[in-house]
Amino acid sequence: MMLTPAHHFRDIERKPEYLQPEKCVPPPYPGPAGAMWFIRDGCGIACAIVTWFLVLYAEFVVLFVMLIPSRDYAYSIVNGILFNLLAFLALASHCRAMLTDPGAVPKGNATKEFIESLQLKPGQVVYKCPKCCSIKPDRAHHCSVCKRCIRKMDHHCPWVNNCVGENNQKYFVLFTMYIALISLHALIMVGFHFLRCFEEDWTRDNLVLSDLLQAYGLIREGGAEARISLHEKKQPLKISSAECSSFSPPTTVILLILLCFEGLLFFIFTSVMFGTQVHSICTDETGIERLKRKHQPREYRGSWKLVQDIFGGRFSLNWFNPFSGPWHPKPLSDRDWVQQVASTSETDNTEMTEERSGESKDEDSVEVTDE
């Protein structure tokens, strides 16, 4: 990984005390193992509540405006089961993405004792985050909202009030997929509802208009009969107003238009996010790495193998199950904290860092580098 001198100098010039590992102390009250992960961010909590509200609004319109009033019981049952199943999986995926630790690095572990226990060899270096005082493994980045370094961090998503990282990327991908599917399903049902109900209302209005025009002698009786056969006039309408909706026509139209707008907006947004996430998985490049244009050479294991690592083994229905874990990450070993200096230019940058900071080439300045 090629680092510019400015990258090393940035924090050293402003806060040189961060190069001293003894300044880092572990948090006084570490959270218990297995504790629930939740980010106390006002904006993220509000976005998560809005997400649930929009899904529940779509649920209300689909059930009480389109499906329950319909007399086509097979149509209502099939679409009701499918829509509710997709809604349940979407909300379950949202909860798992929001309440799962995305891969946070232990906070405050950049202590002198821990660094000495790594027994660094020549050519090895550890990178320390000056914001949370943690040793950063490879591909870890600091999140200013979560206030932690996250392994393989892709981005922080306010809609799930959490970072998308190594441990919860599967749940985020499932969330975007199910929201896109539920939005598409709602749009299709709205289209069918307009075709079934408003076409019949338009036919009824044409009948009334023809009778009025005939009464005032504006059209001949034969002309009206040519357009509307006697059989059609005697045949009762297939769909009544009560079957189309339990609400008044203006209210029904407003509810359906809002649902159509919501479904179209979220279908486009989540489809793009789903495609972006799948592309990141297949190319083994996170969103942050793509924005920073960090083309770090690493072993390419193949797109299918990368997808299996995220979704948990060979292809099965568990891939689409938000209650099934993506995989069981092993705890970081000592060598996971240590990175090898890739080239002599990076070593030169480290030496320039030592000279610029005005410190001698001692144990701390050689082995610990801010990133």
mmCIF file of C-alpha atoms in Angstrom:
data_model
loop_
_atom_site.group_PDB
_atom_site.id
_atom_site.type_symbol
_atom_site.label_atom_id
_atom_site.label_comp_id
_atom_site.label_asym_id
_atom_site.label_seq_id
_atom_site.Cartn_x
_atom_site.Cartn_y
_atom_site.Cartn_z
ATOM 1 C CA MET A 1 0.000 0.000 0.000
ATOM 2 C CA MET A 2 1.565 3.264 -1.145
ATOM 3 C CA LEU A 3 1.174 6.132 1.287
ATOM 4 C CA THR A 4 2.129 9.724 0.586
ATOM 5 C CA PRO A 5 4.223 11.679 3.114
ATOM 6 C CA ALA A 6 1.288 14.003 3.720
ATOM 7 C CA HIS A 7 -0.750 11.008 4.776
ATOM 8 C CA HIS A 8 1.772 10.252 7.522
ATOM 9 C CA PHE A 9 2.429 13.853 8.505
ATOM 10 C CA ARG A 10 -1.190 14.952 8.864
ATOM 11 C CA ASP A 11 -1.856 13.836 12.423
ATOM 12 C CA ILE A 12 1.756 13.908 13.546
ATOM 13 C CA GLU A 13 2.111 17.623 12.877
ATOM 14 C CA ARG A 14 -1.101 18.523 14.648
ATOM 15 C CA LYS A 15 -1.070 16.128 17.579
ATOM 16 C CA PRO A 16 2.341 14.537 18.063
ATOM 17 C CA GLU A 17 1.274 13.002 21.365
ATOM 18 C CA TYR A 18 -0.690 10.395 19.425
ATOM 19 C CA LEU A 19 2.579 8.677 18.541
ATOM 20 C CA GLN A 20 2.989 7.650 22.161
ATOM 21 C CA PRO A 21 1.206 4.341 22.758
ATOM 22 C CA GLU A 22 1.343 4.787 26.523
ATOM 23 C CA LYS A 23 -1.229 7.548 26.077
ATOM 24 C CA CYS A 24 -3.756 4.906 25.029
ATOM 25 C CA VAL A 25 -5.561 3.103 27.793
ATOM 26 C CA PRO A 26 -8.310 0.517 27.396
ATOM 27 C CA PRO A 27 -11.866 1.710 28.097
ATOM 28 C CA PRO A 28 -12.614 1.532 31.838
ATOM 29 C CA TYR A 29 -15.842 -0.405 31.403
ATOM 30 C CA PRO A 30 -15.618 -2.726 28.400
ATOM 31 C CA GLY A 31 -18.956 -3.983 27.134
ATOM 32 C CA PRO A 32 -19.861 -7.582 27.896
ATOM 33 C CA ALA A 33 -19.319 -10.175 25.212
ATOM 34 C CA GLY A 34 -22.364 -10.600 23.002
ATOM 35 C CA ALA A 35 -23.860 -7.246 24.006
ATOM 36 C CA MET A 36 -26.323 -5.751 21.530
ATOM 37 C CA TRP A 37 -24.813 -3.251 19.138
ATOM 38 C CA PHE A 38 -26.750 0.004 18.793
ATOM 39 C CA ILE A 39 -25.556 3.429 17.638
ATOM 40 C CA ARG A 40 -27.033 6.359 19.570
ATOM 41 C CA ASP A 41 -27.184 8.787 16.692
ATOM 42 C CA GLY A 42 -30.222 11.059 16.433
ATOM 43 C CA CYS A 43 -30.177 11.323 12.636
ATOM 44 C CA GLY A 44 -29.725 7.564 12.206
ATOM 45 C CA ILE A 45 -32.521 6.736 14.653
ATOM 46 C CA ALA A 46 -34.858 9.158 12.852
ATOM 47 C CA CYS A 47 -34.012 7.615 9.454
ATOM 48 C CA ALA A 48 -34.595 4.113 10.819
ATOM 49 C CA ILE A 49 -38.003 5.156 12.187
ATOM 50 C CA VAL A 50 -38.906 6.724 8.819
ATOM 51 C CA THR A 51 -37.922 3.489 7.080
ATOM 52 C CA TRP A 52 -40.263 1.456 9.267
ATOM 53 C CA PHE A 53 -43.037 4.040 8.867
ATOM 54 C CA LEU A 54 -42.827 3.921 5.055
ATOM 55 C CA VAL A 55 -42.963 0.115 5.013
ATOM 56 C CA LEU A 56 -45.962 0.128 7.375
ATOM 57 C CA TYR A 57 -47.666 2.791 5.232
ATOM 58 C CA ALA A 58 -47.249 0.589 2.166
ATOM 59 C CA GLU A 59 -48.634 -2.310 4.199
ATOM 60 C CA PHE A 60 -51.709 -0.259 5.135
ATOM 61 C CA VAL A 61 -52.481 0.862 1.583
ATOM 62 C CA VAL A 62 -51.937 -2.576 0.059
ATOM 63 C CA LEU A 63 -54.149 -4.338 2.597
ATOM 64 C CA PHE A 64 -56.963 -1.859 3.277
ATOM 65 C CA VAL A 65 -57.170 -0.098 -0.073
ATOM 66 C CA MET A 66 -56.415 -2.812 -2.620
ATOM 67 C CA LEU A 67 -56.590 -6.363 -1.234
ATOM 68 C CA ILE A 68 -59.234 -6.563 1.519
ATOM 69 C CA PRO A 69 -62.017 -4.772 -0.460
ATOM 70 C CA SER A 70 -61.414 -7.006 -3.474
ATOM 71 C CA ARG A 71 -63.793 -9.914 -4.066
ATOM 72 C CA ASP A 72 -61.173 -11.866 -5.964
ATOM 73 C CA TYR A 73 -60.124 -13.923 -2.965
ATOM 74 C CA ALA A 74 -57.391 -15.859 -4.744
ATOM 75 C CA TYR A 75 -55.798 -12.612 -5.946
ATOM 76 C CA SER A 76 -55.994 -11.081 -2.462
ATOM 77 C CA ILE A 77 -54.628 -14.133 -0.633
ATOM 78 C CA VAL A 78 -51.687 -14.753 -2.977
ATOM 79 C CA ASN A 79 -50.604 -11.123 -3.143
ATOM 80 C CA GLY A 80 -51.249 -10.568 0.561
ATOM 81 C CA ILE A 81 -49.028 -13.493 1.560
ATOM 82 C CA LEU A 82 -46.276 -12.499 -0.875
ATOM 83 C CA PHE A 83 -46.302 -8.821 0.118
ATOM 84 C CA ASN A 84 -46.327 -9.523 3.859
ATOM 85 C CA LEU A 85 -43.534 -12.085 3.507
ATOM 86 C CA LEU A 86 -41.338 -9.596 1.657
ATOM 87 C CA ALA A 87 -42.168 -6.868 4.187
ATOM 88 C CA PHE A 88 -41.284 -9.152 7.107
ATOM 89 C CA LEU A 89 -37.962 -10.180 5.535
ATOM 90 C CA ALA A 90 -37.140 -6.549 4.714
ATOM 91 C CA LEU A 91 -37.766 -5.350 8.278
ATOM 92 C CA ALA A 92 -35.957 -8.353 9.756
ATOM 93 C CA SER A 93 -32.933 -7.639 7.531
ATOM 94 C CA HIS A 94 -33.087 -3.991 8.599
ATOM 95 C CA CYS A 95 -33.008 -4.961 12.276
ATOM 96 C CA ARG A 96 -30.116 -7.356 11.785
ATOM 97 C CA ALA A 97 -28.122 -4.756 9.823
ATOM 98 C CA MET A 98 -28.814 -2.137 12.503
ATOM 99 C CA LEU A 99 -28.179 -4.261 15.603
ATOM 100 C CA THR A 100 -25.191 -6.310 14.399
ATOM 101 C CA ASP A 101 -21.630 -5.289 15.195
ATOM 102 C CA PRO A 102 -20.231 -4.458 11.734
ATOM 103 C CA GLY A 103 -16.726 -5.466 12.790
ATOM 104 C CA ALA A 104 -15.579 -2.877 15.310
ATOM 105 C CA VAL A 105 -11.957 -2.952 16.367
ATOM 106 C CA PRO A 106 -11.445 -3.109 20.160
ATOM 107 C CA LYS A 107 -11.261 0.451 21.381
ATOM 108 C CA GLY A 108 -8.126 1.720 23.079
ATOM 109 C CA ASN A 109 -5.988 -1.356 22.406
ATOM 110 C CA ALA A 110 -3.000 0.627 21.068
ATOM 111 C CA THR A 111 -1.216 0.367 24.412
ATOM 112 C CA LYS A 112 2.519 -0.028 24.814
ATOM 113 C CA GLU A 113 2.097 -3.438 26.414
ATOM 114 C CA PHE A 114 -0.038 -4.755 23.569
ATOM 115 C CA ILE A 115 2.337 -3.435 20.907
ATOM 116 C CA GLU A 116 5.294 -5.028 22.661
ATOM 117 C CA SER A 117 3.441 -8.333 22.801
ATOM 118 C CA LEU A 118 3.221 -8.344 18.991
ATOM 119 C CA GLN A 119 7.021 -8.676 18.783
ATOM 120 C CA LEU A 120 7.380 -6.749 15.558
ATOM 121 C CA LYS A 121 10.149 -7.742 13.177
ATOM 122 C CA PRO A 122 12.059 -5.534 10.751
ATOM 123 C CA GLY A 123 9.789 -4.461 7.905
ATOM 124 C CA GLN A 124 6.614 -4.776 9.985
ATOM 125 C CA VAL A 125 4.478 -1.869 11.156
ATOM 126 C CA VAL A 126 1.223 -1.332 13.033
ATOM 127 C CA TYR A 127 -1.137 1.513 12.196
ATOM 128 C CA LYS A 128 -2.877 3.335 15.017
ATOM 129 C CA CYS A 129 -6.042 5.406 14.745
ATOM 130 C CA PRO A 130 -5.470 8.735 16.555
ATOM 131 C CA LYS A 131 -9.222 9.213 17.044
ATOM 132 C CA CYS A 132 -10.176 6.049 18.942
ATOM 133 C CA CYS A 133 -6.640 5.002 19.926
ATOM 134 C CA SER A 134 -7.006 1.560 18.352
ATOM 135 C CA ILE A 135 -4.648 -0.501 16.261
ATOM 136 C CA LYS A 136 -6.115 -0.668 12.767
ATOM 137 C CA PRO A 137 -5.994 -4.000 10.962
ATOM 138 C CA ASP A 138 -5.724 -4.076 7.216
ATOM 139 C CA ARG A 139 -8.713 -2.449 5.422
ATOM 140 C CA ALA A 140 -10.138 -0.970 8.637
ATOM 141 C CA HIS A 141 -11.407 2.619 8.653
ATOM 142 C CA HIS A 142 -12.602 4.977 11.357
ATOM 143 C CA CYS A 143 -16.280 5.986 11.376
ATOM 144 C CA SER A 144 -16.948 9.406 12.865
ATOM 145 C CA VAL A 145 -20.576 8.454 13.648
ATOM 146 C CA CYS A 146 -19.908 5.095 15.295
ATOM 147 C CA LYS A 147 -16.686 6.526 16.806
ATOM 148 C CA ARG A 148 -14.950 3.222 16.152
ATOM 149 C CA CYS A 149 -12.666 1.674 13.568
ATOM 150 C CA ILE A 150 -14.641 -0.815 11.459
ATOM 151 C CA ARG A 151 -13.057 -3.751 9.664
ATOM 152 C CA LYS A 152 -13.680 -3.755 5.907
ATOM 153 C CA MET A 153 -15.939 -0.733 6.256
ATOM 154 C CA ASP A 154 -17.927 0.063 3.111
ATOM 155 C CA HIS A 155 -19.870 3.125 4.297
ATOM 156 C CA HIS A 156 -22.064 4.395 7.121
ATOM 157 C CA CYS A 157 -25.736 4.115 6.194
ATOM 158 C CA PRO A 158 -28.127 6.369 8.162
ATOM 159 C CA TRP A 159 -31.137 4.306 6.993
ATOM 160 C CA VAL A 160 -29.900 1.365 9.074
ATOM 161 C CA ASN A 161 -28.221 3.604 11.676
ATOM 162 C CA ASN A 162 -25.017 1.609 11.389
ATOM 163 C CA CYS A 163 -21.886 1.061 9.372
ATOM 164 C CA VAL A 164 -21.864 -1.551 6.636
ATOM 165 C CA GLY A 165 -18.838 -3.676 7.378
ATOM 166 C CA GLU A 166 -17.427 -7.144 7.534
ATOM 167 C CA ASN A 167 -20.059 -8.711 9.787
ATOM 168 C CA ASN A 168 -23.330 -7.143 8.601
ATOM 169 C CA GLN A 169 -22.890 -6.625 4.861
ATOM 170 C CA LYS A 170 -25.081 -9.652 4.143
ATOM 171 C CA TYR A 171 -27.984 -8.152 6.091
ATOM 172 C CA PHE A 172 -27.626 -4.817 4.304
ATOM 173 C CA VAL A 173 -27.627 -6.524 0.889
ATOM 174 C CA LEU A 174 -30.749 -8.490 1.857
ATOM 175 C CA PHE A 175 -32.404 -5.301 3.122
ATOM 176 C CA THR A 176 -31.860 -3.477 -0.162
ATOM 177 C CA MET A 177 -32.982 -6.521 -2.167
ATOM 178 C CA TYR A 178 -36.220 -7.053 -0.229
ATOM 179 C CA ILE A 179 -37.082 -3.338 -0.253
ATOM 180 C CA ALA A 180 -36.581 -3.287 -4.038
ATOM 181 C CA LEU A 181 -38.801 -6.372 -4.431
ATOM 182 C CA ILE A 182 -41.541 -5.060 -2.152
ATOM 183 C CA SER A 183 -41.503 -1.709 -3.995
ATOM 184 C CA LEU A 184 -41.794 -3.436 -7.369
ATOM 185 C CA HIS A 185 -44.631 -5.627 -6.082
ATOM 186 C CA ALA A 186 -46.507 -2.591 -4.768
ATOM 187 C CA LEU A 187 -46.103 -0.766 -8.092
ATOM 188 C CA ILE A 188 -47.486 -3.760 -10.007
ATOM 189 C CA MET A 189 -50.485 -4.036 -7.695
ATOM 190 C CA VAL A 190 -51.197 -0.301 -7.993
ATOM 191 C CA GLY A 191 -51.147 -0.647 -11.776
ATOM 192 C CA PHE A 192 -53.581 -3.570 -11.693
ATOM 193 C CA HIS A 193 -55.825 -1.684 -9.282
ATOM 194 C CA PHE A 194 -56.054 1.310 -11.594
ATOM 195 C CA LEU A 195 -56.809 -0.938 -14.557
ATOM 196 C CA ARG A 196 -59.504 -2.912 -12.748
ATOM 197 C CA CYS A 197 -61.305 -0.094 -10.953
ATOM 198 C CA PHE A 198 -60.854 3.143 -12.818
ATOM 199 C CA GLU A 199 -61.527 1.553 -16.195
ATOM 200 C CA GLU A 200 -64.885 0.373 -14.878
ATOM 201 C CA ASP A 201 -65.584 3.806 -13.407
ATOM 202 C CA TRP A 202 -64.709 5.354 -16.783
ATOM 203 C CA THR A 203 -67.144 2.978 -18.538
ATOM 204 C CA ARG A 204 -69.876 3.862 -16.033
ATOM 205 C CA ASP A 205 -69.272 7.583 -16.603
ATOM 206 C CA ASN A 206 -69.530 7.058 -20.364
ATOM 207 C CA LEU A 207 -72.914 5.377 -19.921
ATOM 208 C CA VAL A 208 -74.225 8.265 -17.848
ATOM 209 C CA LEU A 209 -72.872 10.804 -20.311
ATOM 210 C CA SER A 210 -74.491 9.006 -23.241
ATOM 211 C CA ASP A 211 -77.877 8.996 -21.488
ATOM 212 C CA LEU A 212 -77.616 12.725 -20.784
ATOM 213 C CA LEU A 213 -76.673 13.561 -24.350
ATOM 214 C CA GLN A 214 -79.497 11.406 -25.653
ATOM 215 C CA ALA A 215 -82.027 13.110 -23.328
ATOM 216 C CA TYR A 216 -81.076 16.542 -24.671
ATOM 217 C CA GLY A 217 -81.170 15.231 -28.255
ATOM 218 C CA LEU A 218 -77.516 15.902 -28.904
ATOM 219 C CA ILE A 219 -76.967 12.378 -30.194
ATOM 220 C CA ARG A 220 -79.271 9.911 -31.761
ATOM 221 C CA GLU A 221 -80.474 6.890 -29.919
ATOM 222 C CA GLY A 222 -79.028 4.590 -32.547
ATOM 223 C CA GLY A 223 -75.581 6.147 -32.168
ATOM 224 C CA ALA A 224 -75.505 5.465 -28.465
ATOM 225 C CA GLU A 225 -76.721 1.939 -28.986
ATOM 226 C CA ALA A 226 -74.004 1.386 -31.567
ATOM 227 C CA ARG A 227 -71.349 2.156 -29.012
ATOM 228 C CA ILE A 228 -72.892 0.258 -26.111
ATOM 229 C CA SER A 229 -74.684 -2.941 -26.816
ATOM 230 C CA LEU A 230 -77.899 -3.905 -25.088
ATOM 231 C CA HIS A 231 -76.139 -6.849 -23.445
ATOM 232 C CA GLU A 232 -73.521 -4.575 -21.910
ATOM 233 C CA LYS A 233 -76.174 -2.210 -20.556
ATOM 234 C CA LYS A 234 -78.063 -5.008 -18.863
ATOM 235 C CA GLN A 235 -74.883 -6.700 -17.620
ATOM 236 C CA PRO A 236 -73.978 -5.549 -14.071
ATOM 237 C CA LEU A 237 -70.574 -4.039 -13.563
ATOM 238 C CA LYS A 238 -67.945 -6.574 -12.533
ATOM 239 C CA ILE A 239 -66.346 -4.341 -9.936
ATOM 240 C CA SER A 240 -68.327 -2.133 -7.620
ATOM 241 C CA SER A 241 -67.074 0.975 -5.852
ATOM 242 C CA ALA A 242 -67.067 -0.863 -2.535
ATOM 243 C CA GLU A 243 -64.869 -3.539 -4.042
ATOM 244 C CA CYS A 244 -62.345 -1.032 -5.333
ATOM 245 C CA SER A 245 -61.766 0.650 -1.987
ATOM 246 C CA SER A 246 -63.283 1.142 1.435
ATOM 247 C CA PHE A 247 -62.428 4.852 1.234
ATOM 248 C CA SER A 248 -63.871 7.659 -0.846
ATOM 249 C CA PRO A 249 -62.534 8.000 -4.413
ATOM 250 C CA PRO A 250 -60.425 11.145 -3.691
ATOM 251 C CA THR A 251 -58.862 9.530 -0.630
ATOM 252 C CA THR A 252 -58.184 6.341 -2.567
ATOM 253 C CA VAL A 253 -56.488 8.238 -5.382
ATOM 254 C CA ILE A 254 -54.290 10.203 -2.963
ATOM 255 C CA LEU A 255 -53.243 7.062 -1.071
ATOM 256 C CA LEU A 256 -52.413 5.205 -4.282
ATOM 257 C CA ILE A 257 -50.462 8.116 -5.762
ATOM 258 C CA LEU A 258 -48.370 8.437 -2.578
ATOM 259 C CA LEU A 259 -47.716 4.697 -2.582
ATOM 260 C CA CYS A 260 -46.764 4.810 -6.262
ATOM 261 C CA PHE A 261 -44.345 7.680 -5.653
ATOM 262 C CA GLU A 262 -42.824 5.931 -2.618
ATOM 263 C CA GLY A 263 -42.507 2.609 -4.437
ATOM 264 C CA LEU A 264 -40.861 4.142 -7.501
ATOM 265 C CA LEU A 265 -38.407 6.196 -5.438
ATOM 266 C CA PHE A 266 -37.310 3.342 -3.203
ATOM 267 C CA PHE A 267 -37.220 0.823 -6.037
ATOM 268 C CA ILE A 268 -34.696 2.951 -7.913
ATOM 269 C CA PHE A 269 -32.666 3.827 -4.810
ATOM 270 C CA THR A 270 -32.426 0.315 -3.337
ATOM 271 C CA SER A 271 -31.813 -1.300 -6.728
ATOM 272 C CA VAL A 272 -28.809 0.960 -7.239
ATOM 273 C CA MET A 273 -27.554 0.230 -3.712
ATOM 274 C CA PHE A 274 -28.038 -3.507 -4.220
ATOM 275 C CA GLY A 275 -26.081 -3.441 -7.466
ATOM 276 C CA THR A 276 -23.326 -1.364 -5.869
ATOM 277 C CA GLN A 277 -22.980 -3.766 -2.958
ATOM 278 C CA VAL A 278 -22.885 -6.844 -5.199
ATOM 279 C CA HIS A 279 -20.224 -5.160 -7.338
ATOM 280 C CA SER A 280 -18.171 -4.341 -4.233
ATOM 281 C CA ILE A 281 -18.386 -7.944 -3.046
ATOM 282 C CA CYS A 282 -17.426 -9.415 -6.419
ATOM 283 C CA THR A 283 -14.485 -7.035 -6.880
ATOM 284 C CA ASP A 284 -13.404 -7.227 -3.217
ATOM 285 C CA GLU A 285 -13.285 -3.443 -3.011
ATOM 286 C CA THR A 286 -15.215 -1.452 -0.429
ATOM 287 C CA GLY A 287 -16.885 1.857 -1.113
ATOM 288 C CA ILE A 288 -14.250 3.779 0.873
ATOM 289 C CA GLU A 289 -11.418 2.071 -1.003
ATOM 290 C CA ARG A 290 -13.087 2.948 -4.290
ATOM 291 C CA LEU A 291 -13.511 6.606 -3.295
ATOM 292 C CA LYS A 292 -9.930 6.869 -2.020
ATOM 293 C CA ARG A 293 -8.714 4.920 -5.067
ATOM 294 C CA LYS A 294 -6.666 2.584 -2.954
ATOM 295 C CA HIS A 295 -5.643 -0.195 -5.316
ATOM 296 C CA GLN A 296 -3.953 -2.358 -2.738
ATOM 297 C CA PRO A 297 -2.679 -5.591 -4.271
ATOM 298 C CA ARG A 298 -4.235 -8.650 -2.666
ATOM 299 C CA GLU A 299 -4.865 -12.219 -3.582
ATOM 300 C CA TYR A 300 -7.894 -12.535 -5.859
ATOM 301 C CA ARG A 301 -10.017 -15.506 -4.840
ATOM 302 C CA GLY A 302 -12.746 -15.261 -7.469
ATOM 303 C CA SER A 303 -16.118 -13.516 -7.377
ATOM 304 C CA TRP A 304 -18.117 -16.607 -6.421
ATOM 305 C CA LYS A 305 -15.802 -17.377 -3.501
ATOM 306 C CA LEU A 306 -16.112 -13.798 -2.257
ATOM 307 C CA VAL A 307 -19.914 -13.996 -2.420
ATOM 308 C CA GLN A 308 -19.838 -17.278 -0.493
ATOM 309 C CA ASP A 309 -17.723 -15.684 2.230
ATOM 310 C CA ILE A 310 -20.262 -12.884 2.687
ATOM 311 C CA PHE A 311 -23.434 -14.997 2.574
ATOM 312 C CA GLY A 312 -22.107 -18.014 4.460
ATOM 313 C CA GLY A 313 -20.834 -20.978 2.496
ATOM 314 C CA ARG A 314 -22.329 -22.758 -0.465
ATOM 315 C CA PHE A 315 -25.504 -21.548 -2.127
ATOM 316 C CA SER A 316 -28.626 -22.396 -0.121
ATOM 317 C CA LEU A 317 -31.836 -20.811 1.114
ATOM 318 C CA ASN A 318 -29.880 -19.498 4.112
ATOM 319 C CA TRP A 319 -28.400 -16.909 1.772
ATOM 320 C CA PHE A 320 -31.809 -15.199 1.758
ATOM 321 C CA ASN A 321 -32.479 -15.747 5.464
ATOM 322 C CA PRO A 322 -31.777 -12.656 7.597
ATOM 323 C CA PHE A 323 -31.736 -14.846 10.714
ATOM 324 C CA SER A 324 -28.819 -16.893 9.414
ATOM 325 C CA GLY A 325 -25.374 -15.504 10.112
ATOM 326 C CA PRO A 326 -23.168 -14.723 7.112
ATOM 327 C CA TRP A 327 -20.210 -16.527 8.598
ATOM 328 C CA HIS A 328 -18.436 -16.980 11.914
ATOM 329 C CA PRO A 329 -15.467 -14.606 11.932
ATOM 330 C CA LYS A 330 -12.487 -15.777 13.910
ATOM 331 C CA PRO A 331 -11.000 -13.458 16.516
ATOM 332 C CA LEU A 332 -8.076 -11.430 15.271
ATOM 333 C CA SER A 333 -4.715 -13.060 15.886
ATOM 334 C CA ASP A 334 -1.486 -11.198 16.612
ATOM 335 C CA ARG A 335 -0.401 -11.183 12.980
ATOM 336 C CA ASP A 336 -3.707 -9.630 11.889
ATOM 337 C CA TRP A 337 -2.722 -6.418 13.649
ATOM 338 C CA VAL A 338 0.669 -6.297 11.883
ATOM 339 C CA GLN A 339 1.163 -5.173 8.304
ATOM 340 C CA GLN A 340 4.225 -5.715 6.152
ATOM 341 C CA VAL A 341 5.853 -2.687 4.590
ATOM 342 C CA ALA A 342 5.146 -3.211 0.905
ATOM 343 C CA SER A 343 8.026 -1.285 -0.620
ATOM 344 C CA THR A 344 11.074 0.772 0.187
ATOM 345 C CA SER A 345 9.170 3.956 -0.636
ATOM 346 C CA GLU A 346 6.820 3.307 2.235
ATOM 347 C CA THR A 347 9.805 2.715 4.509
ATOM 348 C CA ASP A 348 11.232 6.025 3.337
ATOM 349 C CA ASN A 349 7.947 7.710 4.212
ATOM 350 C CA THR A 350 8.154 6.259 7.711
ATOM 351 C CA GLU A 351 11.701 7.588 8.114
ATOM 352 C CA MET A 352 10.577 11.002 6.881
ATOM 353 C CA THR A 353 7.812 10.887 9.458
ATOM 354 C CA GLU A 354 10.332 10.324 12.227
ATOM 355 C CA GLU A 355 12.528 13.215 11.099
ATOM 356 C CA ARG A 356 9.602 15.595 10.666
ATOM 357 C CA SER A 357 8.173 14.821 14.078
ATOM 358 C CA GLY A 358 11.537 15.533 15.680
ATOM 359 C CA GLU A 359 11.747 12.201 17.450
ATOM 360 C CA SER A 360 14.606 9.787 17.515
ATOM 361 C CA LYS A 361 14.321 6.387 15.874
ATOM 362 C CA ASP A 362 13.117 4.693 19.001
ATOM 363 C CA GLU A 363 10.707 1.827 19.563
ATOM 364 C CA ASP A 364 7.484 3.854 19.366
ATOM 365 C CA SER A 365 8.168 5.969 16.301
ATOM 366 C CA VAL A 366 9.358 3.050 14.193
ATOM 367 C CA GLU A 367 6.682 0.547 15.070
ATOM 368 C CA VAL A 368 3.621 2.757 15.423
ATOM 369 C CA THR A 369 2.352 4.903 12.575
ATOM 370 C CA ASP A 370 -0.758 7.040 12.477
ATOM 371 C CA GLU A 371 -3.183 6.367 9.647
#
